[in-house]
mmCIF file of C-alpha atoms and ligand atoms in Angstrom:
data_model
loop_
_atom_site.group_PDB
_atom_site.id
_atom_site.type_symbol
_atom_site.label_atom_id
_atom_site.label_comp_id
_atom_site.label_asym_id
_atom_site.label_seq_id
_atom_site.Cartn_x
_atom_site.Cartn_y
_atom_site.Cartn_z
ATOM 1 C CA MET A 83 114.059 114.580 85.715
ATOM 2 C CA TRP A 84 114.436 113.941 89.444
ATOM 3 C CA THR A 85 116.212 116.479 91.653
ATOM 4 C CA ARG A 86 114.210 116.185 94.891
ATOM 5 C CA LYS A 87 115.905 115.340 98.168
ATOM 6 C CA HIS A 88 112.615 114.223 99.761
ATOM 7 C CA LEU A 89 109.386 112.584 98.667
ATOM 8 C CA LEU A 90 106.696 114.032 100.912
ATOM 9 C CA GLY A 91 103.669 113.761 98.600
ATOM 10 C CA LEU A 92 102.480 113.412 95.017
ATOM 11 C CA GLU A 93 100.638 116.745 94.976
ATOM 12 C CA ALA A 94 103.773 118.619 93.946
ATOM 13 C CA LEU A 95 105.125 116.101 91.451
ATOM 14 C CA SER A 96 105.088 116.753 87.714
ATOM 15 C CA ARG A 97 104.137 114.198 85.073
ATOM 16 C CA GLU A 98 107.846 113.887 84.168
ATOM 17 C CA GLU A 99 108.872 113.185 87.765
ATOM 18 C CA ILE A 100 106.205 110.510 88.173
ATOM 19 C CA VAL A 101 107.181 108.865 84.901
ATOM 20 C CA ALA A 102 110.851 108.962 85.940
ATOM 21 C CA VAL A 103 110.010 106.957 89.094
ATOM 22 C CA LEU A 104 107.892 104.459 87.142
ATOM 23 C CA ASP A 105 110.629 103.997 84.539
ATOM 24 C CA ARG A 106 113.297 103.480 87.187
ATOM 25 C CA ALA A 107 111.075 101.037 89.108
ATOM 26 C CA SER A 108 110.475 99.068 85.919
ATOM 27 C CA THR A 109 114.211 98.444 85.579
ATOM 28 C CA PHE A 110 113.983 96.272 88.697
ATOM 29 C CA LYS A 111 111.396 94.003 87.041
ATOM 30 C CA LYS A 112 111.545 91.478 84.219
ATOM 31 C CA ASP A 113 108.674 89.421 82.782
ATOM 32 C CA GLY A 114 106.325 90.789 85.438
ATOM 33 C CA ARG A 115 108.537 89.818 88.377
ATOM 34 C CA LEU A 116 111.230 91.473 90.425
ATOM 35 C CA THR A 117 114.633 90.558 89.009
ATOM 36 C CA GLY A 118 115.782 89.634 92.527
ATOM 37 C CA GLU A 119 119.217 91.043 91.742
ATOM 38 C CA THR A 120 121.135 92.631 94.616
ATOM 39 C CA LEU A 121 122.764 95.877 93.517
ATOM 40 C CA ASP A 122 125.365 97.957 95.342
ATOM 41 C CA THR A 123 123.650 101.291 94.589
ATOM 42 C CA LEU A 124 123.267 102.207 98.281
ATOM 43 C CA ALA A 125 126.295 100.398 99.714
ATOM 44 C CA GLY A 126 127.509 102.296 102.777
ATOM 45 C CA LYS A 127 124.215 104.206 103.110
ATOM 46 C CA THR A 128 121.840 103.843 106.073
ATOM 47 C CA VAL A 129 118.063 103.759 105.727
ATOM 48 C CA LEU A 130 116.065 104.378 108.909
ATOM 49 C CA LEU A 131 112.531 102.974 108.972
ATOM 50 C CA LEU A 132 110.511 105.055 111.452
ATOM 51 C CA PHE A 133 107.092 103.499 111.927
ATOM 52 C CA PHE A 134 104.758 105.115 114.460
ATOM 53 C CA GLU A 135 101.728 103.267 113.033
ATOM 54 C CA PRO A 136 101.245 99.590 112.170
ATOM 55 C CA SER A 137 102.320 98.399 108.731
ATOM 56 C CA THR A 138 102.931 95.124 106.918
ATOM 57 C CA ARG A 139 103.356 95.949 103.212
ATOM 58 C CA THR A 140 105.050 99.358 103.409
ATOM 59 C CA SER A 141 107.531 98.543 106.152
ATOM 60 C CA MET A 142 108.476 95.108 104.751
ATOM 61 C CA SER A 143 108.848 96.343 101.190
ATOM 62 C CA PHE A 144 110.993 99.316 102.205
ATOM 63 C CA GLU A 145 113.247 96.945 104.139
ATOM 64 C CA ILE A 146 113.490 94.545 101.186
ATOM 65 C CA ALA A 147 114.059 97.449 98.773
ATOM 66 C CA ALA A 148 116.858 98.920 100.905
ATOM 67 C CA LYS A 149 118.543 95.533 101.293
ATOM 68 C CA ASN A 150 118.248 94.849 97.546
ATOM 69 C CA LEU A 151 120.317 98.016 97.075
ATOM 70 C CA ALA A 152 122.851 96.957 99.744
ATOM 71 C CA ALA A 153 121.891 99.671 102.265
ATOM 72 C CA ASN A 154 122.126 99.210 106.034
ATOM 73 C CA VAL A 155 118.630 99.171 107.526
ATOM 74 C CA LEU A 156 117.696 100.482 110.983
ATOM 75 C CA ARG A 157 114.156 99.746 112.073
ATOM 76 C CA PHE A 158 112.350 101.850 114.702
ATOM 77 C CA THR A 159 108.835 100.912 115.771
ATOM 78 C CA SER A 160 107.095 103.067 118.334
ATOM 79 C CA VAL A 161 105.751 100.035 120.216
ATOM 80 C CA ASN A 162 108.108 99.390 123.162
ATOM 81 C CA SER A 163 109.989 102.639 122.458
ATOM 82 C CA SER A 164 110.355 105.737 124.650
ATOM 83 C CA THR A 165 107.511 107.312 122.674
ATOM 84 C CA ALA A 166 105.348 105.641 125.330
ATOM 85 C CA LYS A 167 107.119 107.837 127.942
ATOM 86 C CA GLY A 168 106.237 111.032 126.053
ATOM 87 C CA GLU A 169 109.317 111.532 123.878
ATOM 88 C CA THR A 170 108.493 113.683 120.851
ATOM 89 C CA LEU A 171 108.952 112.713 117.209
ATOM 90 C CA VAL A 172 111.729 115.268 116.724
ATOM 91 C CA ASP A 173 113.604 114.202 119.865
ATOM 92 C CA THR A 174 113.289 110.583 118.777
ATOM 93 C CA VAL A 175 114.833 111.171 115.342
ATOM 94 C CA ARG A 176 117.545 113.483 116.644
ATOM 95 C CA ASN A 177 118.586 110.898 119.230
ATOM 96 C CA ILE A 178 118.696 108.109 116.642
ATOM 97 C CA ALA A 179 120.739 110.330 114.295
ATOM 98 C CA ALA A 180 123.168 111.078 117.141
ATOM 99 C CA MET A 181 124.081 107.373 117.201
ATOM 100 C CA GLY A 182 125.248 107.381 113.578
ATOM 101 C CA PRO A 183 124.584 109.008 110.233
ATOM 102 C CA ILE A 184 121.205 108.465 108.558
ATOM 103 C CA ASP A 185 120.963 108.888 104.792
ATOM 104 C CA VAL A 186 117.239 108.238 104.278
ATOM 105 C CA ALA A 187 114.457 108.305 106.874
ATOM 106 C CA VAL A 188 111.212 106.570 105.896
ATOM 107 C CA VAL A 189 108.426 107.931 108.097
ATOM 108 C CA ARG A 190 104.944 106.639 108.869
ATOM 109 C CA HIS A 191 102.982 108.616 111.450
ATOM 110 C CA ASP A 192 99.341 109.281 112.283
ATOM 111 C CA THR A 193 99.878 113.065 112.194
ATOM 112 C CA PRO A 194 99.680 114.808 108.823
ATOM 113 C CA GLY A 195 102.930 116.684 108.229
ATOM 114 C CA ALA A 196 105.089 114.477 110.465
ATOM 115 C CA PRO A 197 107.496 113.555 107.607
ATOM 116 C CA GLN A 198 107.940 117.277 106.835
ATOM 117 C CA ARG A 199 108.872 117.816 110.477
ATOM 118 C CA VAL A 200 111.459 115.046 110.291
ATOM 119 C CA ALA A 201 112.826 116.582 107.085
ATOM 120 C CA ARG A 202 113.355 119.863 108.944
ATOM 121 C CA SER A 203 115.053 118.111 111.876
ATOM 122 C CA LEU A 204 117.510 115.858 110.051
ATOM 123 C CA ASP A 205 120.048 116.273 107.287
ATOM 124 C CA ALA A 206 118.756 113.044 105.702
ATOM 125 C CA SER A 207 116.404 112.532 102.767
ATOM 126 C CA VAL A 208 112.872 111.786 103.962
ATOM 127 C CA ILE A 209 110.262 109.578 102.295
ATOM 128 C CA ASN A 210 106.667 109.783 103.489
ATOM 129 C CA ALA A 211 105.370 106.254 104.178
ATOM 130 C CA GLY A 212 101.898 107.545 105.125
ATOM 131 C CA ASP A 213 101.031 110.548 107.308
ATOM 132 C CA GLY A 214 97.558 110.486 108.818
ATOM 133 C CA ALA A 215 94.892 111.103 106.184
ATOM 134 C CA HIS A 216 97.247 113.356 104.192
ATOM 135 C CA GLU A 217 99.323 111.348 101.676
ATOM 136 C CA HIS A 218 100.867 107.941 101.023
ATOM 137 C CA PRO A 219 102.959 108.802 97.969
ATOM 138 C CA THR A 220 104.813 105.506 97.564
ATOM 139 C CA GLN A 221 101.474 103.649 97.611
ATOM 140 C CA GLY A 222 100.169 106.044 94.961
ATOM 141 C CA LEU A 223 103.226 105.410 92.794
ATOM 142 C CA LEU A 224 103.044 101.629 93.107
ATOM 143 C CA ASP A 225 99.345 101.774 92.228
ATOM 144 C CA ILE A 226 100.122 103.956 89.216
ATOM 145 C CA LEU A 227 102.893 101.576 88.106
ATOM 146 C CA THR A 228 100.426 98.671 88.347
ATOM 147 C CA ILE A 229 97.882 100.569 86.243
ATOM 148 C CA ARG A 230 100.546 101.393 83.650
ATOM 149 C CA GLU A 231 101.599 97.736 83.464
ATOM 150 C CA THR A 232 98.032 96.537 82.938
ATOM 151 C CA LYS A 233 96.461 99.400 80.980
ATOM 152 C CA GLY A 234 99.409 100.984 79.196
ATOM 153 C CA ALA A 235 98.308 104.626 79.153
ATOM 154 C CA PHE A 236 96.489 107.070 81.437
ATOM 155 C CA ASP A 237 94.895 109.639 79.116
ATOM 156 C CA GLY A 238 91.123 109.268 79.391
ATOM 157 C CA LEU A 239 91.380 106.146 81.578
ATOM 158 C CA ASN A 240 88.375 105.907 83.934
ATOM 159 C CA VAL A 241 89.480 105.141 87.475
ATOM 160 C CA ALA A 242 87.076 104.814 90.408
ATOM 161 C CA ILE A 243 88.304 105.089 93.985
ATOM 162 C CA VAL A 244 85.592 103.655 96.197
ATOM 163 C CA GLY A 245 85.053 103.756 99.931
ATOM 164 C CA ASP A 246 86.348 105.831 102.805
ATOM 165 C CA ILE A 247 87.676 108.772 100.789
ATOM 166 C CA ALA A 248 87.595 111.143 103.773
ATOM 167 C CA HIS A 249 90.220 109.260 105.789
ATOM 168 C CA SER A 250 92.293 107.868 102.937
ATOM 169 C CA ARG A 251 95.818 109.085 102.274
ATOM 170 C CA VAL A 252 95.935 106.464 99.507
ATOM 171 C CA ALA A 253 92.983 108.134 97.772
ATOM 172 C CA ARG A 254 94.618 111.556 97.985
ATOM 173 C CA SER A 255 97.981 110.421 96.593
ATOM 174 C CA ASN A 256 96.278 108.512 93.781
ATOM 175 C CA LEU A 257 94.069 111.500 92.965
ATOM 176 C CA PHE A 258 97.065 113.778 92.628
ATOM 177 C CA GLY A 259 99.180 111.311 90.653
ATOM 178 C CA LEU A 260 96.475 109.959 88.358
ATOM 179 C CA THR A 261 95.012 113.337 87.421
ATOM 180 C CA THR A 262 98.524 114.666 86.712
ATOM 181 C CA LEU A 263 98.927 111.782 84.249
ATOM 182 C CA GLY A 264 95.586 112.500 82.541
ATOM 183 C CA ALA A 265 93.308 109.829 84.029
ATOM 184 C CA LYS A 266 89.654 110.624 84.776
ATOM 185 C CA VAL A 267 89.138 109.885 88.463
ATOM 186 C CA THR A 268 85.761 109.347 90.119
ATOM 187 C CA VAL A 269 85.549 109.060 93.891
ATOM 188 C CA CYS A 270 82.598 107.110 95.218
ATOM 189 C CA GLY A 271 81.295 106.393 98.692
ATOM 190 C CA PRO A 272 78.637 107.286 101.223
ATOM 191 C CA ALA A 273 78.222 111.053 101.643
ATOM 192 C CA THR A 274 79.600 110.832 105.195
ATOM 193 C CA LEU A 275 82.889 109.468 103.823
ATOM 194 C CA VAL A 276 83.380 111.826 100.866
ATOM 195 C CA PRO A 277 84.753 115.229 101.941
ATOM 196 C CA ASP A 278 83.065 118.353 100.523
ATOM 197 C CA ASP A 279 86.319 119.795 99.168
ATOM 198 C CA VAL A 280 87.126 116.760 97.002
ATOM 199 C CA THR A 281 85.510 118.420 93.977
ATOM 200 C CA GLN A 282 88.344 120.969 94.038
ATOM 201 C CA LEU A 283 90.738 118.166 93.147
ATOM 202 C CA ALA A 284 89.554 117.814 89.521
ATOM 203 C CA VAL A 285 87.613 114.624 90.135
ATOM 204 C CA GLU A 286 84.042 113.442 89.703
ATOM 205 C CA VAL A 287 82.011 112.455 92.750
ATOM 206 C CA ALA A 288 79.471 109.600 92.760
ATOM 207 C CA TYR A 289 77.319 108.282 95.567
ATOM 208 C CA ASP A 290 75.834 105.356 93.618
ATOM 209 C CA PHE A 291 78.425 102.623 93.076
ATOM 210 C CA ASP A 292 76.130 100.532 90.865
ATOM 211 C CA GLU A 293 75.744 103.389 88.396
ATOM 212 C CA ILE A 294 79.483 103.889 87.758
ATOM 213 C CA ILE A 295 80.657 100.252 87.687
ATOM 214 C CA PRO A 296 80.128 99.564 83.939
ATOM 215 C CA LYS A 297 82.063 102.714 82.900
ATOM 216 C CA MET A 298 85.266 102.060 84.825
ATOM 217 C CA ASP A 299 88.600 100.688 83.576
ATOM 218 C CA VAL A 300 90.029 100.491 87.084
ATOM 219 C CA ILE A 301 88.158 100.072 90.374
ATOM 220 C CA MET A 302 90.239 100.744 93.458
ATOM 221 C CA MET A 303 88.530 99.675 96.679
ATOM 222 C CA LEU A 304 89.456 101.214 100.030
ATOM 223 C CA ARG A 305 89.168 100.004 103.602
ATOM 224 C CA ILE A 306 86.869 101.781 106.045
ATOM 225 C CA GLN A 307 89.284 103.384 108.510
ATOM 226 C CA HIS A 308 87.317 103.141 111.731
ATOM 227 C CA GLU A 309 90.492 104.000 113.654
ATOM 228 C CA ARG A 310 90.526 107.541 112.171
ATOM 229 C CA MET A 311 86.854 108.288 112.911
ATOM 230 C CA SER A 312 86.035 110.281 116.034
ATOM 231 C CA GLU A 313 82.350 109.323 115.688
ATOM 232 C CA PRO A 314 80.520 106.521 113.852
ATOM 233 C CA LEU A 315 79.933 107.567 110.222
ATOM 234 C CA LEU A 316 78.268 104.371 108.970
ATOM 235 C CA PRO A 317 75.207 102.440 110.132
ATOM 236 C CA SER A 318 77.044 99.068 109.988
ATOM 237 C CA ASN A 319 79.603 97.102 107.967
ATOM 238 C CA ARG A 320 76.744 94.991 106.609
ATOM 239 C CA GLU A 321 74.845 98.012 105.328
ATOM 240 C CA TYR A 322 78.052 99.418 103.833
ATOM 241 C CA ALA A 323 78.834 96.139 102.033
ATOM 242 C CA LYS A 324 75.330 96.074 100.575
ATOM 243 C CA LEU A 325 75.736 99.522 98.970
ATOM 244 C CA PHE A 326 79.465 99.820 98.315
ATOM 245 C CA GLY A 327 81.033 96.355 98.605
ATOM 246 C CA LEU A 328 82.501 94.828 95.446
ATOM 247 C CA ASN A 329 80.999 91.360 95.218
ATOM 248 C CA ARG A 330 80.693 88.823 92.397
ATOM 249 C CA GLU A 331 77.393 90.265 91.172
ATOM 250 C CA ARG A 332 78.878 93.756 90.835
ATOM 251 C CA GLU A 333 82.093 92.367 89.344
ATOM 252 C CA ASN A 334 80.042 90.745 86.577
ATOM 253 C CA ARG A 335 78.897 94.210 85.496
ATOM 254 C CA MET A 336 82.445 95.558 85.084
ATOM 255 C CA LYS A 337 83.995 96.098 81.647
ATOM 256 C CA ASP A 338 85.550 92.875 80.326
ATOM 257 C CA ASP A 339 89.112 94.121 80.793
ATOM 258 C CA ALA A 340 88.607 96.243 83.920
ATOM 259 C CA ILE A 341 90.835 95.555 86.912
ATOM 260 C CA VAL A 342 90.284 95.494 90.684
ATOM 261 C CA MET A 343 92.799 97.105 93.032
ATOM 262 C CA HIS A 344 93.123 97.465 96.801
ATOM 263 C CA PRO A 345 96.061 98.924 98.773
ATOM 264 C CA GLY A 346 95.568 96.475 101.659
ATOM 265 C CA PRO A 347 94.855 95.492 104.310
ATOM 266 C CA ILE A 348 91.530 94.145 103.011
ATOM 267 C CA ASN A 349 88.480 93.749 105.184
ATOM 268 C CA ARG A 350 87.119 90.738 103.301
ATOM 269 C CA GLY A 351 83.345 90.698 103.109
ATOM 270 C CA VAL A 352 83.102 94.436 103.780
ATOM 271 C CA GLU A 353 84.547 96.495 100.901
ATOM 272 C CA LEU A 354 85.654 93.462 98.887
ATOM 273 C CA ASP A 355 84.402 89.878 98.732
ATOM 274 C CA ALA A 356 87.009 87.122 98.894
ATOM 275 C CA ASP A 357 86.233 85.673 95.456
ATOM 276 C CA VAL A 358 86.754 89.101 93.856
ATOM 277 C CA ALA A 359 89.908 89.847 95.867
ATOM 278 C CA ASP A 360 91.359 86.511 94.739
ATOM 279 C CA GLY A 361 89.730 86.515 91.292
ATOM 280 C CA GLU A 362 91.065 87.004 87.780
ATOM 281 C CA ARG A 363 90.619 90.781 87.674
ATOM 282 C CA SER A 364 92.479 91.352 90.901
ATOM 283 C CA VAL A 365 95.951 92.926 90.626
ATOM 284 C CA ILE A 366 96.323 93.267 94.377
ATOM 285 C CA LEU A 367 99.431 91.122 94.742
ATOM 286 C CA GLN A 368 100.964 92.786 91.665
ATOM 287 C CA GLN A 369 100.529 96.063 93.580
ATOM 288 C CA VAL A 370 102.440 94.564 96.508
ATOM 289 C CA THR A 371 105.272 93.334 94.263
ATOM 290 C CA ASN A 372 105.461 96.757 92.659
ATOM 291 C CA GLY A 373 105.866 98.262 96.114
ATOM 292 C CA VAL A 374 109.371 96.817 96.273
ATOM 293 C CA ALA A 375 110.314 98.115 92.805
ATOM 294 C CA VAL A 376 108.934 101.612 93.427
ATOM 295 C CA ARG A 377 110.634 101.867 96.811
ATOM 296 C CA MET A 378 113.962 100.708 95.366
ATOM 297 C CA ALA A 379 113.630 103.438 92.743
ATOM 298 C CA LEU A 380 112.812 106.133 95.282
ATOM 299 C CA LEU A 381 115.517 105.185 97.788
ATOM 300 C CA ALA A 382 118.048 105.516 95.005
ATOM 301 C CA MET A 383 116.591 108.650 93.464
ATOM 302 C CA VAL A 384 116.286 110.746 96.646
ATOM 303 C CA LEU A 385 120.010 110.093 97.177
ATOM 304 C CA GLY A 386 120.780 111.253 93.646
ATOM 305 C CA LYS A 387 121.700 107.754 92.474
HETATM 306 N N1 CP B 283 98.981 99.708 101.893
HETATM 307 C C1 CP B 283 99.621 99.866 103.053
HETATM 308 O O1 CP B 283 100.106 100.947 103.372
HETATM 309 O O2 CP B 283 99.696 98.734 103.824
HETATM 310 P P1 CP B 283 100.424 98.659 105.224
HETATM 311 O O3 CP B 283 99.638 99.519 106.178
HETATM 312 O O4 CP B 283 100.394 97.205 105.609
HETATM 313 O O5 CP B 283 101.809 99.185 105.066
#
């Protein structure tokens, strides 16, 4: 089912390709945990982690995933690099590749399309680890794996993605992946943070969080990405939390078996209260665990393993 050299986004993936990744990722788990087994699938291969934006979960889990498959890992972070002297992305990757062969480059960058540019500049497979507000496909896949583990099936499943839709690559990747699998996705947030063209993506739009809460099987909360806003789009965090924050009172109006998700990092007390983030419905740390399994699957699959 999988013949792609790169994973640049979920928009182009078929249902079969997504399921193939989920099935492969599931082989690295047993009884809800990672097996912890070290395999030699990528022995002799080199994985380059190219992070031009901060990351905790994505960068750490890619490193763990690559090491679990016995790959060599090279880590580049733009802080303290010659990027600060004006070196371009393409020059950076070409220079690193000149020091030794790279088999997979994992790219996070604040510019949409940066992973595509790396794919054109190197002979290696490229995995998008988040490009601006465009896509974060591995996050989408680990979220989808978590939903499959907890809910079983996607057809007719009601999923709400709540918050800063306009600046969220996580929202876009989840929209593409979840609708391909048959879920009904509703995006919800203040009008200033929901782009006009989102209705073209086969999703519902809601501006009243309280109205949709009781109908949802999955509620995925997003962080407000102040760093991607060129002008203030919200009156205040306090006002935002009042209208769109998931707190205990709102949680009590969710379906009995509905789950709470968040890609992290969480701004506690803004989009999500601490007792909900750490409560019984939360699958947030399961999402993080699944990040390792999904990234192991993808590192192997883009190399045809
Ligand atoms: N979810 C996510 O991408 O987290 P990091 O920015 O910490 O990698």
